Every structure is written in structure tokens, then in C-alpha cells.
mmCIF file with all atom_site columns, C-alpha atoms and ligand atoms in Angstrom:
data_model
loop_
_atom_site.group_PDB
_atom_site.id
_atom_site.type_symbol
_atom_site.label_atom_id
_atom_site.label_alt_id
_atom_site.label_comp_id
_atom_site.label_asym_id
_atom_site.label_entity_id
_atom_site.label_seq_id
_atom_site.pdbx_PDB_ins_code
_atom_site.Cartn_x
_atom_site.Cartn_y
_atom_site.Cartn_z
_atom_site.occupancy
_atom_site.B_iso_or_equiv
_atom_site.pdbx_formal_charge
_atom_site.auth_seq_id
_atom_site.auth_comp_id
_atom_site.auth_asym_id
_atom_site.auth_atom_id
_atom_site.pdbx_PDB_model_num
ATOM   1  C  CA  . UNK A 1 1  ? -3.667 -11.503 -8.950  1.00 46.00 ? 1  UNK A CA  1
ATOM   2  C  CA  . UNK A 1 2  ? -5.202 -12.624 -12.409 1.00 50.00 ? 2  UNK A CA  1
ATOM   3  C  CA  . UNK A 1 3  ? -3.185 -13.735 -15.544 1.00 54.00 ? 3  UNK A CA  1
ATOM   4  C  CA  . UNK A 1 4  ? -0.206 -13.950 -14.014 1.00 56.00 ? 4  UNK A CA  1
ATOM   5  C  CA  . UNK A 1 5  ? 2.193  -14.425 -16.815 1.00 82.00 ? 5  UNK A CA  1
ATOM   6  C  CA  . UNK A 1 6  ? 5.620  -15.301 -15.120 1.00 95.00 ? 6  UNK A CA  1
ATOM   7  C  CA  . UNK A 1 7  ? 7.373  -16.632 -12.255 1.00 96.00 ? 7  UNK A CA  1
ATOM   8  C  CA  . UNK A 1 8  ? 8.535  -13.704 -11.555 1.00 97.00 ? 8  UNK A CA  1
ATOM   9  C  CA  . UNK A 1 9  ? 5.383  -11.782 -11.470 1.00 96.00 ? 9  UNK A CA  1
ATOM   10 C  CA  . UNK A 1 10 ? 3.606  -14.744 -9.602  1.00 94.00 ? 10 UNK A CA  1
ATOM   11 C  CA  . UNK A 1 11 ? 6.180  -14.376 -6.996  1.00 94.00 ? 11 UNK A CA  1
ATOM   12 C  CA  . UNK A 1 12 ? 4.868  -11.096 -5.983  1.00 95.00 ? 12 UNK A CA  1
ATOM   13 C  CA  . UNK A 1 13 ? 2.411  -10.462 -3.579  1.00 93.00 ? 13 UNK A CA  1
ATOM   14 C  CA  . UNK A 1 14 ? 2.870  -6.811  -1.943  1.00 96.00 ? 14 UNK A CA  1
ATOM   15 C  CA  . UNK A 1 15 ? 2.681  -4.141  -4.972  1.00 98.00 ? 15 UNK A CA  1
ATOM   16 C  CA  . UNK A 1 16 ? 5.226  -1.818  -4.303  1.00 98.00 ? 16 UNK A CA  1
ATOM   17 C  CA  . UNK A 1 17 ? 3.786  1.936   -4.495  1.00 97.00 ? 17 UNK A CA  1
ATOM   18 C  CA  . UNK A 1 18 ? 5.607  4.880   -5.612  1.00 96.00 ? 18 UNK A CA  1
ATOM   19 C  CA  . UNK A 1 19 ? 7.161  7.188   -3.326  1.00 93.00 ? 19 UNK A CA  1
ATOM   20 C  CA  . UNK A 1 20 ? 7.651  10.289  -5.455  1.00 92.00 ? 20 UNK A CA  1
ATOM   21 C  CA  . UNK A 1 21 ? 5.527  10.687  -8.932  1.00 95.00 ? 21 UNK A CA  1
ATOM   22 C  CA  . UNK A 1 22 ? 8.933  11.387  -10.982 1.00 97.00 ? 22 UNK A CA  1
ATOM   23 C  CA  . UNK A 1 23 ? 11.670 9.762   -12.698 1.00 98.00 ? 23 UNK A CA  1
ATOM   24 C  CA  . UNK A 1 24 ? 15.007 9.707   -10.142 1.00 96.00 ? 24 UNK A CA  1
ATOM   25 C  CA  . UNK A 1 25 ? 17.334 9.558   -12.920 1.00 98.00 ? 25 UNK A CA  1
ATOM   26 C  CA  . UNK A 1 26 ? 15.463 11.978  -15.151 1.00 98.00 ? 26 UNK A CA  1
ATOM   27 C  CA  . UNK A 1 27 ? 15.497 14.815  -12.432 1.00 98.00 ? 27 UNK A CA  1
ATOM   28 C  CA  . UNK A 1 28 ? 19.386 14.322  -12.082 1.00 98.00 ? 28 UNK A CA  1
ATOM   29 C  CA  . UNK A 1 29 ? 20.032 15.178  -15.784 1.00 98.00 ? 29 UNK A CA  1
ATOM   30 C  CA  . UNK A 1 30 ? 16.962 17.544  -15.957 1.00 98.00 ? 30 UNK A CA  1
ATOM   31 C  CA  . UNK A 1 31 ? 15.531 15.234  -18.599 1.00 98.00 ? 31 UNK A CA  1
ATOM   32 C  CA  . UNK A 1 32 ? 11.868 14.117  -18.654 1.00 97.00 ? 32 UNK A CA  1
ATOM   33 C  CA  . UNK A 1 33 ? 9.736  11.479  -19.180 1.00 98.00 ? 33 UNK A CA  1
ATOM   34 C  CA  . UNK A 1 34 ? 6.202  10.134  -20.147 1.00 98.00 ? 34 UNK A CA  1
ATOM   35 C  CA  . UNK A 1 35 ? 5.035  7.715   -17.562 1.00 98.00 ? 35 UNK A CA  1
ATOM   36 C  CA  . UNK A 1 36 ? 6.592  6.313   -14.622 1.00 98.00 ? 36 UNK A CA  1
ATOM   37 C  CA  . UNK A 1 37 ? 7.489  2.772   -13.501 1.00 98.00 ? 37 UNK A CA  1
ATOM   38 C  CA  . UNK A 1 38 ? 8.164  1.558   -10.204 1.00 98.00 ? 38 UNK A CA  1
ATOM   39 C  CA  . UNK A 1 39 ? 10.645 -1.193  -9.762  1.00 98.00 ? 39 UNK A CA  1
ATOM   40 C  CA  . UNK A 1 40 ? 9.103  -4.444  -7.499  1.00 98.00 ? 40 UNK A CA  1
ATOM   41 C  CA  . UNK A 1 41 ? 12.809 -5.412  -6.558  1.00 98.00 ? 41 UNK A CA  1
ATOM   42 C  CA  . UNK A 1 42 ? 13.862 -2.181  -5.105  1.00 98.00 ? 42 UNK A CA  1
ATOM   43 C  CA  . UNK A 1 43 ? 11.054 0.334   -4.729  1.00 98.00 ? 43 UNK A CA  1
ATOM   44 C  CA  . UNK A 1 44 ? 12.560 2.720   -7.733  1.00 98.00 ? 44 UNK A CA  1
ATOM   45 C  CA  . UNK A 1 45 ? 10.439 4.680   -9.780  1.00 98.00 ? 45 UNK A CA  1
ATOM   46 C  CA  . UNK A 1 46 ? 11.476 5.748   -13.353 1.00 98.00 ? 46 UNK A CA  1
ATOM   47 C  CA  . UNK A 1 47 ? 10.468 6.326   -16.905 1.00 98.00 ? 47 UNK A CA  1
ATOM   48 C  CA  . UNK A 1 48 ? 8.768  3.807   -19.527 1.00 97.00 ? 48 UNK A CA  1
ATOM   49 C  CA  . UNK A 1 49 ? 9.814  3.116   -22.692 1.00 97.00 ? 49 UNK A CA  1
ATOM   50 C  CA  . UNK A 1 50 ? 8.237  5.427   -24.272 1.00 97.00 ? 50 UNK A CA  1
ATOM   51 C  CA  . UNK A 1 51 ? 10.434 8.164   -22.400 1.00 98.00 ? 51 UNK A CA  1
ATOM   52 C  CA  . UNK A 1 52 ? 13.478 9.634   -24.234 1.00 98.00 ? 52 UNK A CA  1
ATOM   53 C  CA  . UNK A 1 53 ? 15.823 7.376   -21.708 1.00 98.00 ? 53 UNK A CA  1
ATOM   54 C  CA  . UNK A 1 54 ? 14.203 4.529   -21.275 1.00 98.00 ? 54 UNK A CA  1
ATOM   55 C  CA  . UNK A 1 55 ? 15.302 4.334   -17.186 1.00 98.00 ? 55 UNK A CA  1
ATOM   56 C  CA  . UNK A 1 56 ? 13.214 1.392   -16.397 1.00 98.00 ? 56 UNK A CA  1
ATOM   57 C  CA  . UNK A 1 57 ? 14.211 -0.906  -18.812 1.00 98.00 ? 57 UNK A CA  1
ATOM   58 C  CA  . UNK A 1 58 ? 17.965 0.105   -17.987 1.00 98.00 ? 58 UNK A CA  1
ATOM   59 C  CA  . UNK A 1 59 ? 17.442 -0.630  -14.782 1.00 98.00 ? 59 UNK A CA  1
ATOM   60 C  CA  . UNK A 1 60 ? 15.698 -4.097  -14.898 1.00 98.00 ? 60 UNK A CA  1
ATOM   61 C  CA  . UNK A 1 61 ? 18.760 -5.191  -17.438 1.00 97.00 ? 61 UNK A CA  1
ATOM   62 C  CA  . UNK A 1 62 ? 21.609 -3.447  -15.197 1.00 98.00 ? 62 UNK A CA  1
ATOM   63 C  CA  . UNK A 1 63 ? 20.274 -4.730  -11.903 1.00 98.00 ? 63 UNK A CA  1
ATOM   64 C  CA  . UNK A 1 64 ? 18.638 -8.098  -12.871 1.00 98.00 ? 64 UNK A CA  1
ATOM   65 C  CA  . UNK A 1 65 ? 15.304 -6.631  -11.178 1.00 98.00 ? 65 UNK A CA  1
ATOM   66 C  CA  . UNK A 1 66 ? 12.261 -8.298  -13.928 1.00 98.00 ? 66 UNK A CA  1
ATOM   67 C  CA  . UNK A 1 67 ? 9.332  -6.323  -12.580 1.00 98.00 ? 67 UNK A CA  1
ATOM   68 C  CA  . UNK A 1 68 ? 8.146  -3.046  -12.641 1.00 98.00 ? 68 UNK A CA  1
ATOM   69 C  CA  . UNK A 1 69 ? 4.490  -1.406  -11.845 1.00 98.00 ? 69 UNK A CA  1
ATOM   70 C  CA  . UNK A 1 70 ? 2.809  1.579   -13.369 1.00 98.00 ? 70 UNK A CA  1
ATOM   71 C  CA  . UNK A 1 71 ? 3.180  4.288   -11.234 1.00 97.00 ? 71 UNK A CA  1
ATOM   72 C  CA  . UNK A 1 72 ? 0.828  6.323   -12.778 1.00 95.00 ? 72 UNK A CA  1
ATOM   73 C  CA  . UNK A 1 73 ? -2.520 7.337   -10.865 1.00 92.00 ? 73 UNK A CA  1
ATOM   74 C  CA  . UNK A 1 74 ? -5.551 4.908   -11.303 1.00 94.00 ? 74 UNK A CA  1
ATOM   75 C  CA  . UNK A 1 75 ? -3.183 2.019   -13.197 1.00 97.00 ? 75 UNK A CA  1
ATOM   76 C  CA  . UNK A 1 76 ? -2.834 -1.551  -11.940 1.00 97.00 ? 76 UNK A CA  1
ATOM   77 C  CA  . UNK A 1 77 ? -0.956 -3.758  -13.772 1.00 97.00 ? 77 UNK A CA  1
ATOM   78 C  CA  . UNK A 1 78 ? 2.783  -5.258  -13.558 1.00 97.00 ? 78 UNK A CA  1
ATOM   79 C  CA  . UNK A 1 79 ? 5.147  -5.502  -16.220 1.00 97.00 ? 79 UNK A CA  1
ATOM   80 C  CA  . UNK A 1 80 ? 8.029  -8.206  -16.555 1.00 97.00 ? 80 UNK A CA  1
ATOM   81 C  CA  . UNK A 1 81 ? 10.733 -7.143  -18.945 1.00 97.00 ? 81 UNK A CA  1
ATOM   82 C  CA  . UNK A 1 82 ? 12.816 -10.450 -19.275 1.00 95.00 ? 82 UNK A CA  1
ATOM   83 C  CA  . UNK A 1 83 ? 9.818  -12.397 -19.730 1.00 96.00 ? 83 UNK A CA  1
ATOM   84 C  CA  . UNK A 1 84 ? 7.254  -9.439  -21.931 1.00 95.00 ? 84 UNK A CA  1
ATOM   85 C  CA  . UNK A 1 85 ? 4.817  -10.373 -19.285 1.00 96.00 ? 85 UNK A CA  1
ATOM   86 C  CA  . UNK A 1 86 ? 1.985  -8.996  -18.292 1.00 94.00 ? 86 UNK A CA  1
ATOM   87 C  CA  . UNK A 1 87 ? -0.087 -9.015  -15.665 1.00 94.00 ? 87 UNK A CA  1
ATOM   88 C  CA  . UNK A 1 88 ? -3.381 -6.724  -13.474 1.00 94.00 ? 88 UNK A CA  1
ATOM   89 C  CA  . UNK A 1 89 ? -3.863 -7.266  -10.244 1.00 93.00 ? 89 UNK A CA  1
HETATM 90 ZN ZN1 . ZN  B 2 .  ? 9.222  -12.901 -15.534 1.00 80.72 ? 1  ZN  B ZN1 1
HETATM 91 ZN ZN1 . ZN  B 2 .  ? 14.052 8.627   -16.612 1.00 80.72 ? 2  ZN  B ZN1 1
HETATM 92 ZN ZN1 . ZN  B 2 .  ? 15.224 -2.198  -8.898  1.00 80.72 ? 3  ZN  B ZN1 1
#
């Protein structure tokens, strides 16, 4: 892990992968999305902020769960929302 930025990131030390490449709470309203995230608390994946609903981010505050990972193909990095941390590994 370099420049870890948190606690909460540096308390990590199994990424955890996505299981399906789509947003769970998007495909139950038929909505979409533009990239996913997967939560490092509970293995969810959903959509980044730059989707129309914003499921990550509602997740990490409604759950307490600070770190998600890009789920998208070829990206390595860790995001912590309560902190706006950042982090590759
Ligand atoms: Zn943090
Ligand atoms: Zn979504
Ligand atoms: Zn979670």
C-alpha cells in the first residue's frame, strides 16, 4: 500500500473485488450509472459520484462503511469518503 491517507484505509489489507460489474441499487430502479465502487466493509458494488444517484456515497454515510474501491477494470486505488482520502495500492 503507498500513500495511505487514513486510518481507515491503512486498516485494510485484502482489497475487496467486485462480484458483479453493475450497480445493485441501480438495476432495482432500472437506473444507471457511470463507474462502479465496491464497498471494503461489505463487499457492495455501486455507482460513483458522478452517477445520477450517487449509491456509494449513500451507502458509506447510511452504513458508516468509509471505504470504497474502483471497481472498474485495470483501476487500483481506494477511496475514503469521511476522510476525502486517497490512496493506490
Ligand atoms: Zn478514513
Ligand atoms: Zn447506483
Ligand atoms: Zn458497505
Amino acid at each position: 500500500m503507498t500513500n495511505a491517507a487514513c486510518a481507515h484505509i491503512e486498516s485494510i489489507h485484502s482489497v475487496k473485488q467486485p462480484t458483479r460489474r453493475e450497480c445493485e441499487e441501480c438495476v432495482k430502479i432500472h437506473s444507471h450509472w457511470v463507474h462502479l465502487r465496491t464497498c471494503q466493509t461489505c463487499g457492495v458494488t455501486l455507482c460513483c459520484d458522478s452517477s445520477p444517484n450517487r449509491h456509494a456515497s449513500a451507502h458509506a454515510r447510511a452504513a458508516h462503511h468509509p471505504v470504497v474501491a474502483s471497481a472498474e477494470q485495470g483501476e487500483r486505488w481506494l477511496y475514503c469518503f469521511p476522510d476525502d482520502a486517497f490512496a493506490e495500492y
